[in-house]
Structures are given as C-alpha cells and as structure tokens.
PDB file of C-alpha atoms in Angstrom:
ATOM      1  CA  UNK A 117      73.322 149.859 134.804  1.00  0.00           C
ATOM      2  CA  UNK A 118      70.030 147.684 135.027  1.00  0.00           C
ATOM      3  CA  UNK A 119      69.448 145.796 132.433  1.00  0.00           C
ATOM      4  CA  UNK A 120      66.529 143.852 133.014  1.00  0.00           C
ATOM      5  CA  UNK A 121      63.795 144.286 130.420  1.00  0.00           C
ATOM      6  CA  UNK A 122      60.365 144.078 131.385  1.00  0.00           C
ATOM      7  CA  UNK A 123      57.842 143.469 128.424  1.00  0.00           C
ATOM      8  CA  UNK A 124      54.601 145.075 127.567  1.00  0.00           C
ATOM      9  CA  UNK A 125      51.500 142.403 125.962  1.00  0.00           C
ATOM     10  CA  UNK A 126      49.066 142.254 123.683  1.00  0.00           C
ATOM     11  CA  UNK A 127      45.328 141.055 124.356  1.00  0.00           C
ATOM     12  CA  UNK A 128      42.608 140.784 122.709  1.00  0.00           C
ATOM     13  CA  UNK A 129      39.106 141.929 124.711  1.00  0.00           C
ATOM     14  CA  UNK A 130      35.499 141.442 123.687  1.00  0.00           C
ATOM     15  CA  UNK A 131      32.424 143.335 124.943  1.00  0.00           C
ATOM     16  CA  UNK A 132      30.192 141.163 124.424  1.00  0.00           C
ATOM     17  CA  UNK A 133      26.388 141.138 123.287  1.00  0.00           C
ATOM     18  CA  UNK A 134      24.940 141.025 126.047  1.00  0.00           C
ATOM     19  CA  UNK A 135      27.085 143.808 128.646  1.00  0.00           C
ATOM     20  CA  UNK A 136      27.513 145.969 125.517  1.00  0.00           C
ATOM     21  CA  UNK A 137      25.046 148.400 126.706  1.00  0.00           C
ATOM     22  CA  UNK A 138      27.563 149.011 129.345  1.00  0.00           C
ATOM     23  CA  UNK A 139      30.579 149.507 127.201  1.00  0.00           C
ATOM     24  CA  UNK A 140      30.687 153.615 128.417  1.00  0.00           C
ATOM     25  CA  UNK A 141      32.125 152.305 132.349  1.00  0.00           C
ATOM     26  CA  UNK A 142      33.853 148.883 131.853  1.00  0.00           C
ATOM     27  CA  UNK A 143      36.207 151.015 129.494  1.00  0.00           C
ATOM     28  CA  UNK A 144      36.781 153.268 132.116  1.00  0.00           C
ATOM     29  CA  UNK A 145      37.342 150.209 134.954  1.00  0.00           C
ATOM     30  CA  UNK A 146      40.097 148.804 132.037  1.00  0.00           C
ATOM     31  CA  UNK A 147      41.760 152.291 132.130  1.00  0.00           C
ATOM     32  CA  UNK A 148      41.667 153.052 135.368  1.00  0.00           C
ATOM     33  CA  UNK A 149      43.367 148.790 136.075  1.00  0.00           C
ATOM     34  CA  UNK A 150      46.526 149.825 133.736  1.00  0.00           C
ATOM     35  CA  UNK A 151      44.996 148.387 130.211  1.00  0.00           C
ATOM     36  CA  UNK A 152      45.804 151.237 127.140  1.00  0.00           C
ATOM     37  CA  UNK A 153      43.244 151.072 124.144  1.00  0.00           C
ATOM     38  CA  UNK A 154      45.661 150.850 121.651  1.00  0.00           C
ATOM     39  CA  UNK A 155      42.523 149.633 119.098  1.00  0.00           C
ATOM     40  CA  UNK A 156      38.990 149.976 119.501  1.00  0.00           C
ATOM     41  CA  UNK A 157      36.342 148.745 117.197  1.00  0.00           C
ATOM     42  CA  UNK A 158      32.295 148.025 117.363  1.00  0.00           C
ATOM     43  CA  UNK A 159      31.064 145.576 114.764  1.00  0.00           C
ATOM     44  CA  UNK A 160      28.817 142.791 114.174  1.00  0.00           C
ATOM     45  CA  UNK A 161      30.007 139.076 113.384  1.00  0.00           C
ATOM     46  CA  UNK A 162      27.970 137.528 110.771  1.00  0.00           C
ATOM     47  CA  UNK A 163      27.950 133.348 112.058  1.00  0.00           C
ATOM     48  CA  UNK A 164      30.344 132.173 110.033  1.00  0.00           C
ATOM     49  CA  UNK A 165      32.825 134.883 111.625  1.00  0.00           C
ATOM     50  CA  UNK A 166      31.754 133.908 114.814  1.00  0.00           C
ATOM     51  CA  UNK A 167      32.363 130.361 113.848  1.00  0.00           C
ATOM     52  CA  UNK A 168      35.487 130.871 112.356  1.00  0.00           C
ATOM     53  CA  UNK A 169      36.485 133.059 116.022  1.00  0.00           C
ATOM     54  CA  UNK A 170      35.914 129.729 117.329  1.00  0.00           C
ATOM     55  CA  UNK A 171      36.542 127.339 115.803  1.00  0.00           C
ATOM     56  CA  UNK A 172      39.480 125.897 119.039  1.00  0.00           C
ATOM     57  CA  UNK A 173      35.642 124.944 120.334  1.00  0.00           C
ATOM     58  CA  UNK A 174      34.254 123.022 117.789  1.00  0.00           C
ATOM     59  CA  UNK A 175      32.538 119.883 118.116  1.00  0.00           C
ATOM     60  CA  UNK A 176      32.043 120.773 122.231  1.00  0.00           C
ATOM     61  CA  UNK A 177      28.392 120.758 122.946  1.00  0.00           C
ATOM     62  CA  UNK A 178      27.534 124.524 123.537  1.00  0.00           C
ATOM     63  CA  UNK A 179      30.091 125.440 120.722  1.00  0.00           C
ATOM     64  CA  UNK A 180      26.437 125.928 118.499  1.00  0.00           C
ATOM     65  CA  UNK A 181      25.000 128.134 121.713  1.00  0.00           C
ATOM     66  CA  UNK A 182      28.490 130.028 122.304  1.00  0.00           C
ATOM     67  CA  UNK A 183      29.180 130.976 118.436  1.00  0.00           C
ATOM     68  CA  UNK A 184      24.911 132.685 118.387  1.00  0.00           C
ATOM     69  CA  UNK A 185      25.634 134.825 121.521  1.00  0.00           C
ATOM     70  CA  UNK A 186      28.852 136.170 120.028  1.00  0.00           C
ATOM     71  CA  UNK A 187      26.219 137.485 116.572  1.00  0.00           C
ATOM     72  CA  UNK A 188      23.255 138.397 118.326  1.00  0.00           C
ATOM     73  CA  UNK A 189      24.174 142.210 118.644  1.00  0.00           C
ATOM     74  CA  UNK A 190      27.126 144.885 118.925  1.00  0.00           C
ATOM     75  CA  UNK A 191      30.456 143.624 120.211  1.00  0.00           C
ATOM     76  CA  UNK A 192      32.986 145.799 121.129  1.00  0.00           C
ATOM     77  CA  UNK A 193      37.039 145.295 119.868  1.00  0.00           C
ATOM     78  CA  UNK A 194      39.306 146.447 121.927  1.00  0.00           C
ATOM     79  CA  UNK A 195      43.142 145.107 121.926  1.00  0.00           C
ATOM     80  CA  UNK A 196      44.390 146.290 125.535  1.00  0.00           C
ATOM     81  CA  UNK A 197      48.373 146.706 125.818  1.00  0.00           C
ATOM     82  CA  UNK A 198      50.180 146.422 129.981  1.00  0.00           C
ATOM     83  CA  UNK A 199      52.781 144.289 131.174  1.00  0.00           C
ATOM     84  CA  UNK A 200      51.293 140.613 131.257  1.00  0.00           C
ATOM     85  CA  UNK A 201      48.354 141.725 129.553  1.00  0.00           C
ATOM     86  CA  UNK A 202      46.894 138.187 129.435  1.00  0.00           C
ATOM     87  CA  UNK A 203      47.134 137.067 132.385  1.00  0.00           C
ATOM     88  CA  UNK A 204      45.780 141.002 134.351  1.00  0.00           C
ATOM     89  CA  UNK A 205      43.687 140.941 131.223  1.00  0.00           C
ATOM     90  CA  UNK A 206      42.043 136.962 132.644  1.00  0.00           C
ATOM     91  CA  UNK A 207      42.011 137.877 136.455  1.00  0.00           C
ATOM     92  CA  UNK A 208      40.188 141.460 135.612  1.00  0.00           C
ATOM     93  CA  UNK A 209      37.486 138.963 134.007  1.00  0.00           C
ATOM     94  CA  UNK A 210      37.070 136.406 136.212  1.00  0.00           C
ATOM     95  CA  UNK A 211      35.867 132.281 135.710  1.00  0.00           C
ATOM     96  CA  UNK A 212      34.745 131.685 132.647  1.00  0.00           C
ATOM     97  CA  UNK A 213      30.796 130.826 134.336  1.00  0.00           C
ATOM     98  CA  UNK A 214      30.001 133.901 135.444  1.00  0.00           C
ATOM     99  CA  UNK A 215      27.849 131.934 138.078  1.00  0.00           C
ATOM    100  CA  UNK A 216      29.980 130.517 139.298  1.00  0.00           C
ATOM    101  CA  UNK A 217      31.986 133.895 139.394  1.00  0.00           C
ATOM    102  CA  UNK A 218      29.777 135.892 141.809  1.00  0.00           C
ATOM    103  CA  UNK A 219      30.543 133.043 144.158  1.00  0.00           C
ATOM    104  CA  UNK A 220      34.128 132.911 144.738  1.00  0.00           C
ATOM    105  CA  UNK A 221      35.241 135.907 142.310  1.00  0.00           C
ATOM    106  CA  UNK A 222      32.187 138.756 142.940  1.00  0.00           C
ATOM    107  CA  UNK A 223      34.615 141.349 142.692  1.00  0.00           C
ATOM    108  CA  UNK A 224      35.420 140.528 139.132  1.00  0.00           C
ATOM    109  CA  UNK A 225      33.493 141.933 135.932  1.00  0.00           C
ATOM    110  CA  UNK A 226      31.718 138.140 134.684  1.00  0.00           C
ATOM    111  CA  UNK A 227      30.578 138.382 138.126  1.00  0.00           C
ATOM    112  CA  UNK A 228      29.553 141.820 137.577  1.00  0.00           C
ATOM    113  CA  UNK A 229      28.534 142.149 134.190  1.00  0.00           C
ATOM    114  CA  UNK A 230      28.025 138.893 133.075  1.00  0.00           C
ATOM    115  CA  UNK A 231      24.727 136.144 134.087  1.00  0.00           C
ATOM    116  CA  UNK A 232      26.126 132.831 132.803  1.00  0.00           C
ATOM    117  CA  UNK A 233      28.354 130.582 131.041  1.00  0.00           C
ATOM    118  CA  UNK A 234      27.866 131.734 127.316  1.00  0.00           C
ATOM    119  CA  UNK A 235      26.815 134.693 128.542  1.00  0.00           C
ATOM    120  CA  UNK A 236      29.189 135.872 131.002  1.00  0.00           C
ATOM    121  CA  UNK A 237      30.478 139.756 129.172  1.00  0.00           C
ATOM    122  CA  UNK A 238      33.240 139.460 128.050  1.00  0.00           C
ATOM    123  CA  UNK A 239      36.354 136.977 125.795  1.00  0.00           C
ATOM    124  CA  UNK A 240      39.597 137.854 126.709  1.00  0.00           C
ATOM    125  CA  UNK A 241      42.867 135.853 124.131  1.00  0.00           C
ATOM    126  CA  UNK A 242      44.437 132.805 127.023  1.00  0.00           C
ATOM    127  CA  UNK A 243      47.976 133.290 125.528  1.00  0.00           C
ATOM    128  CA  UNK A 244      49.730 134.405 123.669  1.00  0.00           C
ATOM    129  CA  UNK A 245      49.309 132.595 120.120  1.00  0.00           C
ATOM    130  CA  UNK A 246      45.764 133.442 120.512  1.00  0.00           C
ATOM    131  CA  UNK A 247      45.932 136.878 120.912  1.00  0.00           C
ATOM    132  CA  UNK A 248      48.324 137.262 118.108  1.00  0.00           C
ATOM    133  CA  UNK A 249      45.021 134.501 116.311  1.00  0.00           C
ATOM    134  CA  UNK A 250      42.713 136.669 118.516  1.00  0.00           C
ATOM    135  CA  UNK A 251      43.997 140.257 117.140  1.00  0.00           C
ATOM    136  CA  UNK A 252      44.495 139.906 113.708  1.00  0.00           C
ATOM    137  CA  UNK A 253      40.541 138.449 113.725  1.00  0.00           C
ATOM    138  CA  UNK A 254      39.791 141.553 114.201  1.00  0.00           C
ATOM    139  CA  UNK A 255      42.616 143.682 113.368  1.00  0.00           C
ATOM    140  CA  UNK A 256      43.458 142.774 109.664  1.00  0.00           C
ATOM    141  CA  UNK A 257      46.008 145.327 109.414  1.00  0.00           C
ATOM    142  CA  UNK A 258      47.145 145.494 113.221  1.00  0.00           C
ATOM    143  CA  UNK A 259      50.992 144.776 114.441  1.00  0.00           C
ATOM    144  CA  UNK A 260      51.008 142.988 117.073  1.00  0.00           C
ATOM    145  CA  UNK A 261      54.922 142.587 119.381  1.00  0.00           C
ATOM    146  CA  UNK A 262      56.420 142.968 122.914  1.00  0.00           C
ATOM    147  CA  UNK A 263      57.567 146.653 124.000  1.00  0.00           C
ATOM    148  CA  UNK A 264      60.782 147.281 126.050  1.00  0.00           C
ATOM    149  CA  UNK A 265      60.726 148.781 129.482  1.00  0.00           C
ATOM    150  CA  UNK A 266      63.181 150.161 130.804  1.00  0.00           C
ATOM    151  CA  UNK A 267      65.928 153.020 129.122  1.00  0.00           C
ATOM    152  CA  UNK A 268      63.885 151.360 125.719  1.00  0.00           C
ATOM    153  CA  UNK A 269      61.239 152.456 126.772  1.00  0.00           C
ATOM    154  CA  UNK A 270      61.092 155.795 127.799  1.00  0.00           C
ATOM    155  CA  UNK A 271      63.592 156.741 125.206  1.00  0.00           C
ATOM    156  CA  UNK A 272      60.790 155.359 123.108  1.00  0.00           C
ATOM    157  CA  UNK A 273      58.074 157.470 125.295  1.00  0.00           C
ATOM    158  CA  UNK A 274      59.513 160.962 124.441  1.00  0.00           C
ATOM    159  CA  UNK A 275      60.520 160.505 120.723  1.00  0.00           C
ATOM    160  CA  UNK A 276      57.049 159.461 120.002  1.00  0.00           C
ATOM    161  CA  UNK A 277      53.647 159.268 122.860  1.00  0.00           C
ATOM    162  CA  UNK A 278      55.348 162.750 125.087  1.00  0.00           C
ATOM    163  CA  UNK A 279      54.534 165.335 122.260  1.00  0.00           C
ATOM    164  CA  UNK A 280      51.661 163.117 121.387  1.00  0.00           C
ATOM    165  CA  UNK A 281      49.998 163.740 124.500  1.00  0.00           C
ATOM    166  CA  UNK A 282      51.191 166.618 125.772  1.00  0.00           C
ATOM    167  CA  UNK A 283      49.042 168.499 123.124  1.00  0.00           C
ATOM    168  CA  UNK A 284      46.089 166.858 124.550  1.00  0.00           C
ATOM    169  CA  UNK A 285      46.398 166.637 127.952  1.00  0.00           C
ATOM    170  CA  UNK A 286      46.711 170.654 126.593  1.00  0.00           C
ATOM    171  CA  UNK A 287      43.623 170.796 124.733  1.00  0.00           C
ATOM    172  CA  UNK A 288      41.888 168.292 126.895  1.00  0.00           C
ATOM    173  CA  UNK A 289      42.476 171.235 129.767  1.00  0.00           C
ATOM    174  CA  UNK A 290      40.387 173.493 127.986  1.00  0.00           C
ATOM    175  CA  UNK A 291      37.388 172.002 127.244  1.00  0.00           C
ATOM    176  CA  UNK A 292      37.421 170.573 130.301  1.00  0.00           C
ATOM    177  CA  UNK A 293      35.386 167.756 129.297  1.00  0.00           C
ATOM    178  CA  UNK A 294      32.325 165.525 131.775  1.00  0.00           C
ATOM    179  CA  UNK A 295      34.759 161.973 130.916  1.00  0.00           C
ATOM    180  CA  UNK A 296      38.521 163.232 130.768  1.00  0.00           C
ATOM    181  CA  UNK A 297      39.246 159.562 130.991  1.00  0.00           C
ATOM    182  CA  UNK A 298      37.649 158.566 127.787  1.00  0.00           C
ATOM    183  CA  UNK A 299      37.701 161.777 126.126  1.00  0.00           C
ATOM    184  CA  UNK A 300      42.096 161.659 125.960  1.00  0.00           C
ATOM    185  CA  UNK A 301      41.533 158.193 125.802  1.00  0.00           C
ATOM    186  CA  UNK A 302      39.067 158.980 122.614  1.00  0.00           C
ATOM    187  CA  UNK A 303      41.877 162.440 121.494  1.00  0.00           C
ATOM    188  CA  UNK A 304      44.910 159.831 121.264  1.00  0.00           C
ATOM    189  CA  UNK A 305      43.332 157.148 119.142  1.00  0.00           C
ATOM    190  CA  UNK A 306      42.035 159.897 116.896  1.00  0.00           C
ATOM    191  CA  UNK A 307      45.595 161.115 116.689  1.00  0.00           C
ATOM    192  CA  UNK A 308      47.539 159.058 117.093  1.00  0.00           C
ATOM    193  CA  UNK A 309      50.489 159.465 114.041  1.00  0.00           C
ATOM    194  CA  UNK A 310      52.136 155.871 114.007  1.00  0.00           C
ATOM    195  CA  UNK A 311      48.646 153.560 114.127  1.00  0.00           C
ATOM    196  CA  UNK A 312      48.032 151.512 111.162  1.00  0.00           C
ATOM    197  CA  UNK A 313      45.931 152.930 108.368  1.00  0.00           C
ATOM    198  CA  UNK A 314      42.540 151.552 110.168  1.00  0.00           C
ATOM    199  CA  UNK A 315      39.590 153.612 109.167  1.00  0.00           C
ATOM    200  CA  UNK A 316      36.066 153.186 109.210  1.00  0.00           C
ATOM    201  CA  UNK A 317      34.863 151.725 105.520  1.00  0.00           C
ATOM    202  CA  UNK A 318      38.354 151.903 104.269  1.00  0.00           C
ATOM    203  CA  UNK A 319      39.397 148.807 106.007  1.00  0.00           C
ATOM    204  CA  UNK A 320      40.164 145.744 102.967  1.00  0.00           C
ATOM    205  CA  UNK A 321      38.045 142.646 104.890  1.00  0.00           C
ATOM    206  CA  UNK A 322      37.945 139.428 104.043  1.00  0.00           C
ATOM    207  CA  UNK A 323      35.002 138.379 101.305  1.00  0.00           C
ATOM    208  CA  UNK A 324      31.493 139.175 103.147  1.00  0.00           C
ATOM    209  CA  UNK A 325      32.661 140.311 106.144  1.00  0.00           C
ATOM    210  CA  UNK A 326      30.279 142.516 108.276  1.00  0.00           C
ATOM    211  CA  UNK A 327      33.405 143.940 110.518  1.00  0.00           C
TER     212      UNK A 327
END
C-alpha cells in the first residue's frame, strides 16, 4: 500500500487595482492552471490597511508607492488551493517587475497584465508563514491547514465534495451557462456546505475596516 502523502497548500492571490478590470479572464486562467478558488472577495483597502498589509516592506524606498497603489481602487483577493500552491502561483506570476517579466517570462501573468514593478497587476505570498498571515488578513475567519491527498483525500472527496459537485454539475447542464467553468466555480462557492460563515454584511471586521 502506498502511504505517500501529498499536501494541498493554500496561498493568497491578489488581483491589484491596475488589473481588476480583467478579473474574469484572469480567474479563468487561474482555474485552467489547476487552482481551486476557495475564497474570493472584491474590496478596497484603506491607506492604513494597505500599510499594514505591506508592513514587511516598511522603510524601503518603494514602500509609500507600493501601499498607495494597493489602496488606489478595488482589488480582488482570493484563497487558492492546489499542490505546491505557493510556488505554482508565483511561477505563474513571473518576476515582480513587469518590465523585466516581459523580457524574461513573456507568458507570465505579470508580463501580460502588468506595467512595471509597482503596477505589476498581482500579489502572491512568498512562503507558508506569509500566506497564513496574509490570508488571515483578507479572510479573518479562514482556517488554514494542509489537506492530505491519497486515500484520505479520496475518502474526503467522496463524503464531502462529490455529492455537492454532482448537484452543481447537474444544474449547470440544465442551465447551459455561456462560461461553465466560472458558473460552476461561483455555484460551488455559494453552495459549499462546509464554508466558514463569511457573508456580505455579516463579517466582523477590525475597527475602521473597509473590506
């Protein structure tokens, strides 16, 4: 019997204000790349929240511009899951400087949607500890842990995922939406029986939060 255990990671993905108008096609790319969008929120940060989010960069010359851009308009924050999610997401993003990405990684997301080092269209957590902090920042009630694969994962899917997925697929076939992948992703988010109780207008946020 094979006892090898593969773990699914969670990471934070942000579509920054300069690329948020392309959110639908970007999310399609994310799903086609093997990620699951477990949580998703469209929000606008205050300057104080943007400063707190990028606190690790405090003191660097680009810090004021970095934080100002993050709160310059609406953004989309997503919790992505897949095996090696942190590395896979950063590989998909490419170099942080979009100008360099266009030369060295022309097919990366930052090369396609970004402009320069600040307006680079995306953010991705760089390690597990950072992902945990950033996901908790964006989704206060989220639970972050690796999920085992193999037989344990098959048992989990059979018991908790497949029944809901079957209902969603059946309804999708009946409705025949123009964008079935996006429709199914939205349906699963809305009908996930195990999701945390995070609903619009009901989330308890920190003081002065504008999420």
